[in-house]
XYZ file of C-alpha atoms in Angstrom:
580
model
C 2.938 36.484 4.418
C 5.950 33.951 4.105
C 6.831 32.298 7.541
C 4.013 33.817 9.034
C 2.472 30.630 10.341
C 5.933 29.151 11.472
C 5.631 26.717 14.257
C 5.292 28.113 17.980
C 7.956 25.350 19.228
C 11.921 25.821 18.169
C 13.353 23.844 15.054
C 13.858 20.244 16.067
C 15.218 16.592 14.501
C 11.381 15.397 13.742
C 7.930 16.103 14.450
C 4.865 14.438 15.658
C 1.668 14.657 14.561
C -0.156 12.979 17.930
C 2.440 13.071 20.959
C 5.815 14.390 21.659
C 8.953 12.367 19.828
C 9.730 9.477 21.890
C 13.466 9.957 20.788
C 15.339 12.774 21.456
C 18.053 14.342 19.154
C 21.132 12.072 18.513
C 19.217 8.843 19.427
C 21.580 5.652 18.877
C 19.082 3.613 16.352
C 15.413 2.077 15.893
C 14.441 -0.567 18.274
C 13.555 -2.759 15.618
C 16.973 -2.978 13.549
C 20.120 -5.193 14.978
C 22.092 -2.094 15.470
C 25.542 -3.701 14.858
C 24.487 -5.786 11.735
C 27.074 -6.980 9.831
C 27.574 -5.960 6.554
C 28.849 -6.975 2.925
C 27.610 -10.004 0.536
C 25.206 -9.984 -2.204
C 21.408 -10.318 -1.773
C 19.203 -11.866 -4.259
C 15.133 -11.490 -4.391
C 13.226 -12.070 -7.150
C 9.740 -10.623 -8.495
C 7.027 -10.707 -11.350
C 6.510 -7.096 -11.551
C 8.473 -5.466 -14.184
C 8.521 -1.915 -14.792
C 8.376 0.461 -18.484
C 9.796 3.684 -16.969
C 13.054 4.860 -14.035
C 11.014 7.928 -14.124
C 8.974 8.221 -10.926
C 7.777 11.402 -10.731
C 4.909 10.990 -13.393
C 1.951 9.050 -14.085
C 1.252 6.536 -15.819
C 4.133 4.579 -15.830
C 5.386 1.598 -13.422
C 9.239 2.183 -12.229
C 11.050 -0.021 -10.337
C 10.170 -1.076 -6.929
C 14.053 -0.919 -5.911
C 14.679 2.425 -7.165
C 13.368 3.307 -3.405
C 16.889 2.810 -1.980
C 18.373 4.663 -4.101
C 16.350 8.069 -3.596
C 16.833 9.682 0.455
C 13.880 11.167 1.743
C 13.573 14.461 3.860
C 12.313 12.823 6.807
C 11.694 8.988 7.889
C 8.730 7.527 9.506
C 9.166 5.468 12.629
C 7.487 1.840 12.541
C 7.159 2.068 16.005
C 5.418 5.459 17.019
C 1.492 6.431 16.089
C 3.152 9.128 14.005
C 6.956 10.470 14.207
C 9.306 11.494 11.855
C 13.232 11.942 12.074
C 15.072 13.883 10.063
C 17.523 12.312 6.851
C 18.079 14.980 4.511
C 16.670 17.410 6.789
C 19.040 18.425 10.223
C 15.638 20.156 11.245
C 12.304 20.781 11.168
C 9.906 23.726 12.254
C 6.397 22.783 12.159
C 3.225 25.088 12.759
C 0.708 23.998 15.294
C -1.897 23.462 12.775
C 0.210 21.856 10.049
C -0.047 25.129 7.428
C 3.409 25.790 7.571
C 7.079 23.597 7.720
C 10.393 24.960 7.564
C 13.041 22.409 7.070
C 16.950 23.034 7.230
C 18.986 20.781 5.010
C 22.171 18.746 6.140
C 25.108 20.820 4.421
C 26.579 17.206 3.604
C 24.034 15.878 1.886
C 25.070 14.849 -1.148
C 23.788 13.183 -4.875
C 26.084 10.551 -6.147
C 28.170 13.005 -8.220
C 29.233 14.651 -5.465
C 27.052 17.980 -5.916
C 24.886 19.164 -3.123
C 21.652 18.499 -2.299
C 19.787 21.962 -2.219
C 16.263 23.148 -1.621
C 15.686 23.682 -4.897
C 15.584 20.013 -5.615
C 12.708 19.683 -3.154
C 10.945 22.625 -4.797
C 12.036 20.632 -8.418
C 10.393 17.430 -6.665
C 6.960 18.713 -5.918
C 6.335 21.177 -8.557
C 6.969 18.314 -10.956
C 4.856 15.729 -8.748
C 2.123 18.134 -8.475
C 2.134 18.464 -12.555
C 2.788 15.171 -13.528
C 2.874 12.288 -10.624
C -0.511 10.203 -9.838
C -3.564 11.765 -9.298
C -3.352 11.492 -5.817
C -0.239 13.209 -5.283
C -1.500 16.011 -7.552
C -4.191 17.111 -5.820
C -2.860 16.557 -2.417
C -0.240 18.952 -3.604
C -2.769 21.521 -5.139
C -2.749 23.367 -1.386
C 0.885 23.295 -0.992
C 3.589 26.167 -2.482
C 7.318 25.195 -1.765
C 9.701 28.487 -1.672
C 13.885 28.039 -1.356
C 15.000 30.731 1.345
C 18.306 29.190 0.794
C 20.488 26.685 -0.564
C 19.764 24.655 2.244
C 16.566 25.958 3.759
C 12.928 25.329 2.078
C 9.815 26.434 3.408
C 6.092 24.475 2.488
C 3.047 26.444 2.872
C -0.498 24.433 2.519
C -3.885 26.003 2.638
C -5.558 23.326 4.640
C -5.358 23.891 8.292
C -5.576 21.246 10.201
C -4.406 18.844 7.439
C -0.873 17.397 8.049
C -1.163 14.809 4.933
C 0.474 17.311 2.493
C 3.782 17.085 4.871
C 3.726 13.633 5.748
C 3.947 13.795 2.031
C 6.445 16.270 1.567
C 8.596 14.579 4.082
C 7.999 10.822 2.867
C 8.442 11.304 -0.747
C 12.047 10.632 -2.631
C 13.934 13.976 -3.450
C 14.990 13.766 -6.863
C 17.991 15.674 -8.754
C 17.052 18.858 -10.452
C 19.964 19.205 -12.076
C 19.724 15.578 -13.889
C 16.092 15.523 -14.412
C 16.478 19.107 -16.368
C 16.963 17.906 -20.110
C 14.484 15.021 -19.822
C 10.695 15.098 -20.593
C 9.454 14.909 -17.581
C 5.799 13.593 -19.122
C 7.132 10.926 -20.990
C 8.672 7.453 -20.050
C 11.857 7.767 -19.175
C 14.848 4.509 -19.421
C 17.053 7.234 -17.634
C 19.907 5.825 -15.279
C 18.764 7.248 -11.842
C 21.120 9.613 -9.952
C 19.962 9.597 -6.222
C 21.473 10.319 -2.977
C 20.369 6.935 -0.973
C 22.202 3.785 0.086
C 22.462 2.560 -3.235
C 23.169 3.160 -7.072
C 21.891 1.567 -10.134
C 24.623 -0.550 -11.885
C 21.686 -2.044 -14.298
C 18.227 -2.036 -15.296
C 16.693 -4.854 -17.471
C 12.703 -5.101 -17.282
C 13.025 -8.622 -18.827
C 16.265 -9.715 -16.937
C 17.208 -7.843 -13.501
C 17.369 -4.872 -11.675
C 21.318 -4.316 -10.166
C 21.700 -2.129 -7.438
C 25.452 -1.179 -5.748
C 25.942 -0.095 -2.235
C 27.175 3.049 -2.431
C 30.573 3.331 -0.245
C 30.470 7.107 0.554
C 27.142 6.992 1.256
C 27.029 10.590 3.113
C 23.895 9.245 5.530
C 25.759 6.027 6.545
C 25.878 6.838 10.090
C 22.896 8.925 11.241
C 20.631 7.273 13.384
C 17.594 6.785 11.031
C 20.332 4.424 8.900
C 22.389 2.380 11.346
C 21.127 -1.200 11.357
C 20.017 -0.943 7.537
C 21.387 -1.684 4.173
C 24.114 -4.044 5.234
C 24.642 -5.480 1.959
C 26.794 -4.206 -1.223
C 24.725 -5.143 -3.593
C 21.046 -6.052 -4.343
C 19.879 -8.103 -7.318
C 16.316 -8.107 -8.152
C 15.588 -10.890 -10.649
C 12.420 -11.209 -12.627
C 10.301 -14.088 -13.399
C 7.696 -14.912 -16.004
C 5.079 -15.984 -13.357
C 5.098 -17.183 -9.455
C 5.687 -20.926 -10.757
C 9.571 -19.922 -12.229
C 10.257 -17.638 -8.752
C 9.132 -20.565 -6.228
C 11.279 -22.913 -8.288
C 14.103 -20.288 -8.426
C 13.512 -20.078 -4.509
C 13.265 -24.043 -3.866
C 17.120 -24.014 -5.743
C 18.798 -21.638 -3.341
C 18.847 -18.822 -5.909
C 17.042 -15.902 -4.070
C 18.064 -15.305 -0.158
C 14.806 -14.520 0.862
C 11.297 -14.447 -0.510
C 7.967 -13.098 1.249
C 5.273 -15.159 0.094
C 1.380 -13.878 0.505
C -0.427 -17.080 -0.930
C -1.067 -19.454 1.283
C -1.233 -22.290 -1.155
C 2.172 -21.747 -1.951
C 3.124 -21.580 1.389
C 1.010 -24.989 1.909
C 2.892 -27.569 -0.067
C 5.021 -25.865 -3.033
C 8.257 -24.828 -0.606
C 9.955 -28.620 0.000
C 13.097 -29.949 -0.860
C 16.696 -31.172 -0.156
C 17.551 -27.402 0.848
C 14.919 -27.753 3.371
C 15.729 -30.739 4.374
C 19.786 -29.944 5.177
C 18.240 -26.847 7.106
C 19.916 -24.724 4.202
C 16.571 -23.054 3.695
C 14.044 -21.919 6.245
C 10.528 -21.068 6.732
C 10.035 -18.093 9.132
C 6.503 -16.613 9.929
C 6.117 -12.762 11.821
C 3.031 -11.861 13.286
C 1.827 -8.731 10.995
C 1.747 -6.075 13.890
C -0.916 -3.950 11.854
C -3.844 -6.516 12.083
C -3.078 -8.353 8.557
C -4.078 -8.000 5.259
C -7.744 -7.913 4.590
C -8.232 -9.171 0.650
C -11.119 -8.063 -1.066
C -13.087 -7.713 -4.742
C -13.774 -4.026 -5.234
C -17.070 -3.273 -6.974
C -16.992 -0.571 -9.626
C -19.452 1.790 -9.027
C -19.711 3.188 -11.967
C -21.119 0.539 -14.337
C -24.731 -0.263 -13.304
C -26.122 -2.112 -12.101
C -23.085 -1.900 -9.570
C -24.226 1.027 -8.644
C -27.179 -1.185 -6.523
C -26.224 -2.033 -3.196
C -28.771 -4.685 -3.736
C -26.915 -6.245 -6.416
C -23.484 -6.095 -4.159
C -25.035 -7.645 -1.686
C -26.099 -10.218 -3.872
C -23.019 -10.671 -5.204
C -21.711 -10.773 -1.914
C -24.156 -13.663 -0.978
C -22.688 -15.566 -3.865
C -19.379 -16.133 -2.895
C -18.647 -19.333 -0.487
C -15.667 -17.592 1.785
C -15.760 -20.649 4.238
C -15.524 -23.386 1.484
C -12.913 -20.828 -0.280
C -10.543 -20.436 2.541
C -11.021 -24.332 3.933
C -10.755 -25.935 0.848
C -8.425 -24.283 -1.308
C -6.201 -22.500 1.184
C -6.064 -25.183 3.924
C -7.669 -23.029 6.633
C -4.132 -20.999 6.387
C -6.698 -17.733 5.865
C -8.743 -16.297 8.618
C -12.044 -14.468 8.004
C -11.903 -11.370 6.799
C -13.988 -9.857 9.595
C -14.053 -6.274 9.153
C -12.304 -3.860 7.086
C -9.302 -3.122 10.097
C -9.376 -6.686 11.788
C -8.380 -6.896 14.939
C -7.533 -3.303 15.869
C -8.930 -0.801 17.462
C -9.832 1.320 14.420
C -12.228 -1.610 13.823
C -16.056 -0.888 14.994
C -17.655 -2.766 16.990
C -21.338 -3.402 18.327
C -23.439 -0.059 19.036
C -22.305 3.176 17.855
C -20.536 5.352 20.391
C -21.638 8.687 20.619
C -18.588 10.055 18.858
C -19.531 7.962 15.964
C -23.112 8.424 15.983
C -22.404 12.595 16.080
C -20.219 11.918 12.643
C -23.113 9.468 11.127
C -26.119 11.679 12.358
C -26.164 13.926 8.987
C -26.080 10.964 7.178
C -28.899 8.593 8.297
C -31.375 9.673 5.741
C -29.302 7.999 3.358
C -27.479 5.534 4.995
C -28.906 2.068 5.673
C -31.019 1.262 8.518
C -29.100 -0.589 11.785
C -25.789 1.113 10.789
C -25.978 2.285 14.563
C -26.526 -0.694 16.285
C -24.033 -2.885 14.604
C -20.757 -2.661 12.698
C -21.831 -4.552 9.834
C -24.908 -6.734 8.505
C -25.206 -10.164 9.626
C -22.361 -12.643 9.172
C -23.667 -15.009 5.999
C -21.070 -17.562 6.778
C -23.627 -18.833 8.777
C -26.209 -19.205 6.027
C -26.025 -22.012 3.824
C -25.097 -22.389 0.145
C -28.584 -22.469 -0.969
C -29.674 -20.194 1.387
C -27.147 -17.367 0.568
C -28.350 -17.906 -3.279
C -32.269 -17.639 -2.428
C -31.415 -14.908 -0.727
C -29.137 -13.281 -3.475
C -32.026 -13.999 -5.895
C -34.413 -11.569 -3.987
C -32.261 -9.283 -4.028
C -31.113 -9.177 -7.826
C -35.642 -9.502 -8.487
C -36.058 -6.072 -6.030
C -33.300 -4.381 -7.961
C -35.144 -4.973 -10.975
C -32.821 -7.698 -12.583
C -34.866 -11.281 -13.397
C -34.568 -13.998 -14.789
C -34.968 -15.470 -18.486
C -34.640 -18.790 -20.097
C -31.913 -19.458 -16.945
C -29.993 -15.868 -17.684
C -30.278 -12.855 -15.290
C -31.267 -9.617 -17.486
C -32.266 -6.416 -17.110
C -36.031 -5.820 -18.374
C -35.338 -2.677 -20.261
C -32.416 -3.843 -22.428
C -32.882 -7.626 -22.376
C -29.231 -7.799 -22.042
C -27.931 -10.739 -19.677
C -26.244 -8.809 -16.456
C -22.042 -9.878 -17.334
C -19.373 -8.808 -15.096
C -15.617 -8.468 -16.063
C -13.085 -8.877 -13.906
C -9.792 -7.669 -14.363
C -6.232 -9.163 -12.879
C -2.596 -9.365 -12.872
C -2.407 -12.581 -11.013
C -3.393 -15.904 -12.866
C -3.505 -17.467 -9.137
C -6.888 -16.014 -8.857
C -8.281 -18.464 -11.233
C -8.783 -21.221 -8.529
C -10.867 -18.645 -6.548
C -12.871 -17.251 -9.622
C -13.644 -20.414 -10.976
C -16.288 -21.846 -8.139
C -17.150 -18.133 -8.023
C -18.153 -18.096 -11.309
C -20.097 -21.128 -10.687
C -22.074 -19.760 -8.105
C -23.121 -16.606 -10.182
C -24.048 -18.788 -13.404
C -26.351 -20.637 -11.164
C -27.609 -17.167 -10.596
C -27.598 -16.517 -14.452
C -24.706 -14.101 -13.964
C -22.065 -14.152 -16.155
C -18.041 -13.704 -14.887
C -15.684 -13.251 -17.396
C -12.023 -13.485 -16.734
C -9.619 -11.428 -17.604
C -5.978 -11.653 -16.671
C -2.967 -9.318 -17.993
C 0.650 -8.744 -17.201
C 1.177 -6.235 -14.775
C 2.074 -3.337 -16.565
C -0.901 -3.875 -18.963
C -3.234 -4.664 -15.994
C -2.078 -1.804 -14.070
C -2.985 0.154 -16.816
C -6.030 -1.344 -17.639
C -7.230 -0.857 -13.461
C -6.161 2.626 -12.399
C -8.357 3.343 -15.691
C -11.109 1.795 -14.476
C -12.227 -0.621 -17.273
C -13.376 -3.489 -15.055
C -16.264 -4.353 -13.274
C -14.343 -6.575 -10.238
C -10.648 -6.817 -9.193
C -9.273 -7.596 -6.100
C -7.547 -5.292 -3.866
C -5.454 -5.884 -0.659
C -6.091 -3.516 2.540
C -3.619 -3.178 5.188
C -4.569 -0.858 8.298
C -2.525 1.245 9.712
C -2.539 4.079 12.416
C -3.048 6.873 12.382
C -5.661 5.912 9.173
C -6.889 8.633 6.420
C -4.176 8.574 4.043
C -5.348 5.159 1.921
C -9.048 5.938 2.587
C -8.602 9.316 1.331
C -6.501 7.858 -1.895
C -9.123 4.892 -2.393
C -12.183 6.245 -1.438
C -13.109 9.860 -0.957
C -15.545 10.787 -3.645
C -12.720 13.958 -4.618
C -10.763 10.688 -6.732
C -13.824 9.304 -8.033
C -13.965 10.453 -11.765
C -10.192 10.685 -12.452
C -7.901 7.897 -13.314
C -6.128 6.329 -10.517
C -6.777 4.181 -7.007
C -10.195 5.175 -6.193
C -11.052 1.947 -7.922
C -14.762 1.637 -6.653
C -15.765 4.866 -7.546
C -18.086 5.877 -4.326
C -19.110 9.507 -4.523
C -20.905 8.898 -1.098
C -20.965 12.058 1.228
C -20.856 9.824 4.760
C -17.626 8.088 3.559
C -15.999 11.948 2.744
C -17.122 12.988 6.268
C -15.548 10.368 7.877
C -12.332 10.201 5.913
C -11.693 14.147 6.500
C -12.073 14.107 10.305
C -10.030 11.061 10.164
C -7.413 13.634 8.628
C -8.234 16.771 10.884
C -8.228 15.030 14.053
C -5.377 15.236 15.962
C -6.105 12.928 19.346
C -6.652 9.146 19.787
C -10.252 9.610 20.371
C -11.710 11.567 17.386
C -9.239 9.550 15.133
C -11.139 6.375 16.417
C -14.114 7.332 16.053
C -13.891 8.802 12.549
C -12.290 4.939 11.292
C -15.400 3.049 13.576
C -17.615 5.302 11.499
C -16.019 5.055 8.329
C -16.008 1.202 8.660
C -19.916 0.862 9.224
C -20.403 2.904 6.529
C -18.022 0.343 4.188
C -20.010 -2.750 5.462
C -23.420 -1.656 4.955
C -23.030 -0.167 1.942
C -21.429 -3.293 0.293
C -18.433 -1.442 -1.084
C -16.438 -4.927 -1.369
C -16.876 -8.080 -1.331
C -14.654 -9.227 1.308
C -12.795 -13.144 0.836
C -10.317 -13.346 3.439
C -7.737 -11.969 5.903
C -3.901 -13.236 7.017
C -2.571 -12.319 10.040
C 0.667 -13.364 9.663
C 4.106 -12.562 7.203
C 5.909 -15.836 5.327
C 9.499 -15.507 4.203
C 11.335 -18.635 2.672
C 15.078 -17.432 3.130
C 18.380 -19.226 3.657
C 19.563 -19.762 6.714
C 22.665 -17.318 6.941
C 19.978 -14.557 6.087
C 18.390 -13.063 9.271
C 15.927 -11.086 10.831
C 16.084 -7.959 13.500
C 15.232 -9.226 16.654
C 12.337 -7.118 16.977
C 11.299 -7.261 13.027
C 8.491 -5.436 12.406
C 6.927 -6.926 8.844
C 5.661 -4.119 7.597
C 5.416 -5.194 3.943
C 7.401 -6.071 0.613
C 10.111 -4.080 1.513
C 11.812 -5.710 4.203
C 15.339 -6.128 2.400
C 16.701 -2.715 4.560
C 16.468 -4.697 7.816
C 17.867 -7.980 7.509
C 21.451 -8.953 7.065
C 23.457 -11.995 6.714
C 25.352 -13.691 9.314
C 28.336 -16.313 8.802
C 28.874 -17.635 11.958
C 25.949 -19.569 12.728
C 27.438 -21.724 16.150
């Protein structure tokens, strides 16, 4: 029956999925804006992903990144808080103990940018067509959910999962898009479609090849709730693209972006100099990434054999030099990768606890010895050059593979063992090069293959690679990436389950990481899940960074309490004039 599982507590402006909302109703701000940020200018950031489609409610098809200020969302996620959300387009929410069922009551002032109303049949419009068209991902986490309009301003969601509160973090973290504009428009084709949204900002322009031009919208009907003061304080936002990272860092060295985050640390090492720098009229800031950092990776596909080996990942593994890699060509600006959640307390660590052994236990059969007495197999950074390739060469002989006139093959085809690796980034070359090396040494072959993005994007959430490189950023509570990237449900569709593991420990551990609902069993769950990635060889880890870069000019500035939680950082900072 409708409603029947409708929360036990009164409607309220969030929920939480862990503790009690650490903000009451008409809270000023977030700590980690500057509250009375002034506002106005023109910001300028560049990029080298370009987009073929404004249409962001199907799949495939790349839109662009900025089109996220232009969409509100029902709810908003505090940075701050395990797991809160505060209402935007939603005055309220009623939530069901176990997550089945959500009531939320729209503002009556929210508005789209042509002044009509936003209803709750442009959520229902939203998910329906997400759940037929978006990314896999989205699809099937909205195959439990129905979405039914009580109102013009009341919607209710429904899942069949108990327990599960992934479907609503969705529902409430996804942009709500027009029904009324989206109507006469093939919604599963690419779309070059003008946006209409209801967010901070409309688009003046869209060029793939040129720029991206975004207004401030000066009615904006959210301006002042709390989840908005401190953020988008300028009137317009230019997004320029760039052939390649060579023309942006130039573009950034002349003083024509504002800000820039940069993730390689060569770049970082010597390429930002100059007279700007010099006069002080640019600056180099580095944040502390409060999640841990990003842990970057080659993901095996599992699907091509011999791949399929752990033996052969591990000897793969064995082959790549991470300490010469992250001394030599990134100037020791990289730490170790460590383990898959670095320094957090998701991360496992010596003997299993009995919390994790009690998730592992059904497994062991099939699981590799020692996976309860330590986190991982034993660090080869330690071993040698030579050492790690003796080693590797066992391996690739017990899985069968040996070696003739100086090429690995397989016995039963005679066909030399010959990886492809597919990228976006030609960067990677000075990484994949001594790689390469190493392998040929082991009469492996690497080829190369680089693409622009849209092709390469393609190209990966397709599958048609052997090795690509991934980036991993933890995050608590964890389940929602390990569910998209690894949970065997993902494994033979298109889409981010790049590696293709169908391994029953790894689902186990991933769903009570979504069912649990205290500290302790979420813990456990991720400590588990995490032995099971290192012994199994999933990826072939290269290095971590623990900290955010941004090259920005001097009048652009940071919150206070900044938390860098990722690429877009534009809604937080601001520029200020009066620098004495």
């Amino acid at each position: 029956m409708l409603l029947a599982g409708v929360a036990s507590a009164q409607p309220r402006h969030g929920f939480s999925i862990y503790s009690d909302l650490a903000r009451p109703a008409g809270f000023s701000h977030f700590s980690y804006v500057e509250p009375d940020a002034p506002k106005g200018g023109t910001f300028r950031q560049g990029t080298t992903v370009t987009f073929n489609t404004t249409n962001r409610l199907r799949f495939p098809g790349k839109a662009p990144n900025e089109l996220t200020y232009v969409y509100d969302t029902l709810m908003v996620r505090a940075l701050d808080e395990p797991a809160s959300f505060y209402g935007l387009l939603a005055e309220s929410v009623d939530v069901a103990s176990d997550f089945t069922t959500a009531k939320f009551v729209l503002r009556p002032e929210a508005r789209w940018h042509d002044g009509s109303r936003v209803t709750s049949e442009d959520i229902v419009f939203t998910f329906e067509t997400l759940r037929d068209h978006g990314l896999p991902l989205y699809r099937s986490t909205l195959e439990t959910v129905s979405l039914t309009a009580l109102s013009d301003c009341i919607v209710v969601i429904e899942t069949s999962t108990p327990g599960d509160w992934r479907p609503l973090e969705l529902v409430s973290t996804f942009p709500i898009h027009p029904k009324h504009h989206w109507a006469s428009e093939p919604l599963d084709r690419l779309s070059a479609k003008i946006p209409l949204g209801s967010g901070p900002y409309r688009v003046v322009s869209l060029d793939a090849n040129n720029a991206v031009v975004l207004d401030a919208v000066p009615d904006y009907w959210a301006r002042d709730l709390p989840v908005n003061r401190g953020l988008w304080n300028f009137d317009r936002i230019e997004t320029l693209y760039f052939r390649d990272q060579t023309a942006m860092i130039e573009a950034v060295n002349a003083g024509v972006l504002d800000a820039h985050r940069e993730i390689d640390a060569s770049a970082w090492h010597g390429l930002y100099s100059g007279p700007a720098f010099d006069r002080g009229d640019l600056v180099r800031s580095t944040f502390p990434d409060p999640r841990g950092g990003r842990l970057t990776a080659l993901t095996f596909n599992l699907r091509n054999p011999p791949l399929d080996d752990r033996r052969v990942r591990e000897a793969l593994t064995l082959a790549f030099d991470g300490a010469w890699t992250r001394e030599t060509l990134f100037h020791g600006l990289y730490g170790p990768p460590g383990n898959l959640y670095g320094p957090t307390d998701l991360a496992a660590s010596g003997a299993a606890g009995a919390g994790e052994r009690a998730l592992l236990q059904p497994f062991l059969d099939d699981l590799p010895g020692g996976i309860l007495e330590a986190p991982g197999p034993t660090e080869i950074d330690s071993l040698t050059r030579r050492d790690r390739l003796r080693r590797a060469d066992r391996l690739l002989r017990d899985a069968g593979l040996v070696v003739v006139d100086g090429q690995r093959v397989d016995p039963s085809s005679g066909d030399q063992l010959s990886l492809r690796f597919v990228g976006t980034r030609r960067s990677v070359d000075r990484v994949l090069a001594p790689y390469a090396a190493s392998l040929g040494r082991l009469g492996i072959e690497l080829e190369m293959v680089i693409y622009d993005y849209i092709v390469g994007r393609d190209v990966i959430l397709s599958h048609d690679f052997d090795l690509t490189i991934t980036t991993f950023h933890s995050g608590f509570p964890p389940g929602r990436d390990e569910r998209i990237y690894w949970h065997s449900e993902r494994a033979r569709e298109p889409g981010y389950a790049l590696a293709g593991a169908e391994d029953p420990a790894l689902d186990a551990t991933i769903e009570a990481m979504n069912e649990s609902t205290d500290e302790a069993s979420i813990l456990d769950a991720s400590r588990a899940f995490e032995r099971i990635m290192q012994w199994q060889t999933y990826l072939l880890p290269l290095w971590r960074n623990e900290q955010n870069w941004f090259v920005h000019k001097k009048e652009t500035r940071f919150p206070e309490r900044f938390v860098a939680s990722g690429f877009h950082y534009f809604p937080y900072i601001y520029r200020k004039q009066d620098l004495q």
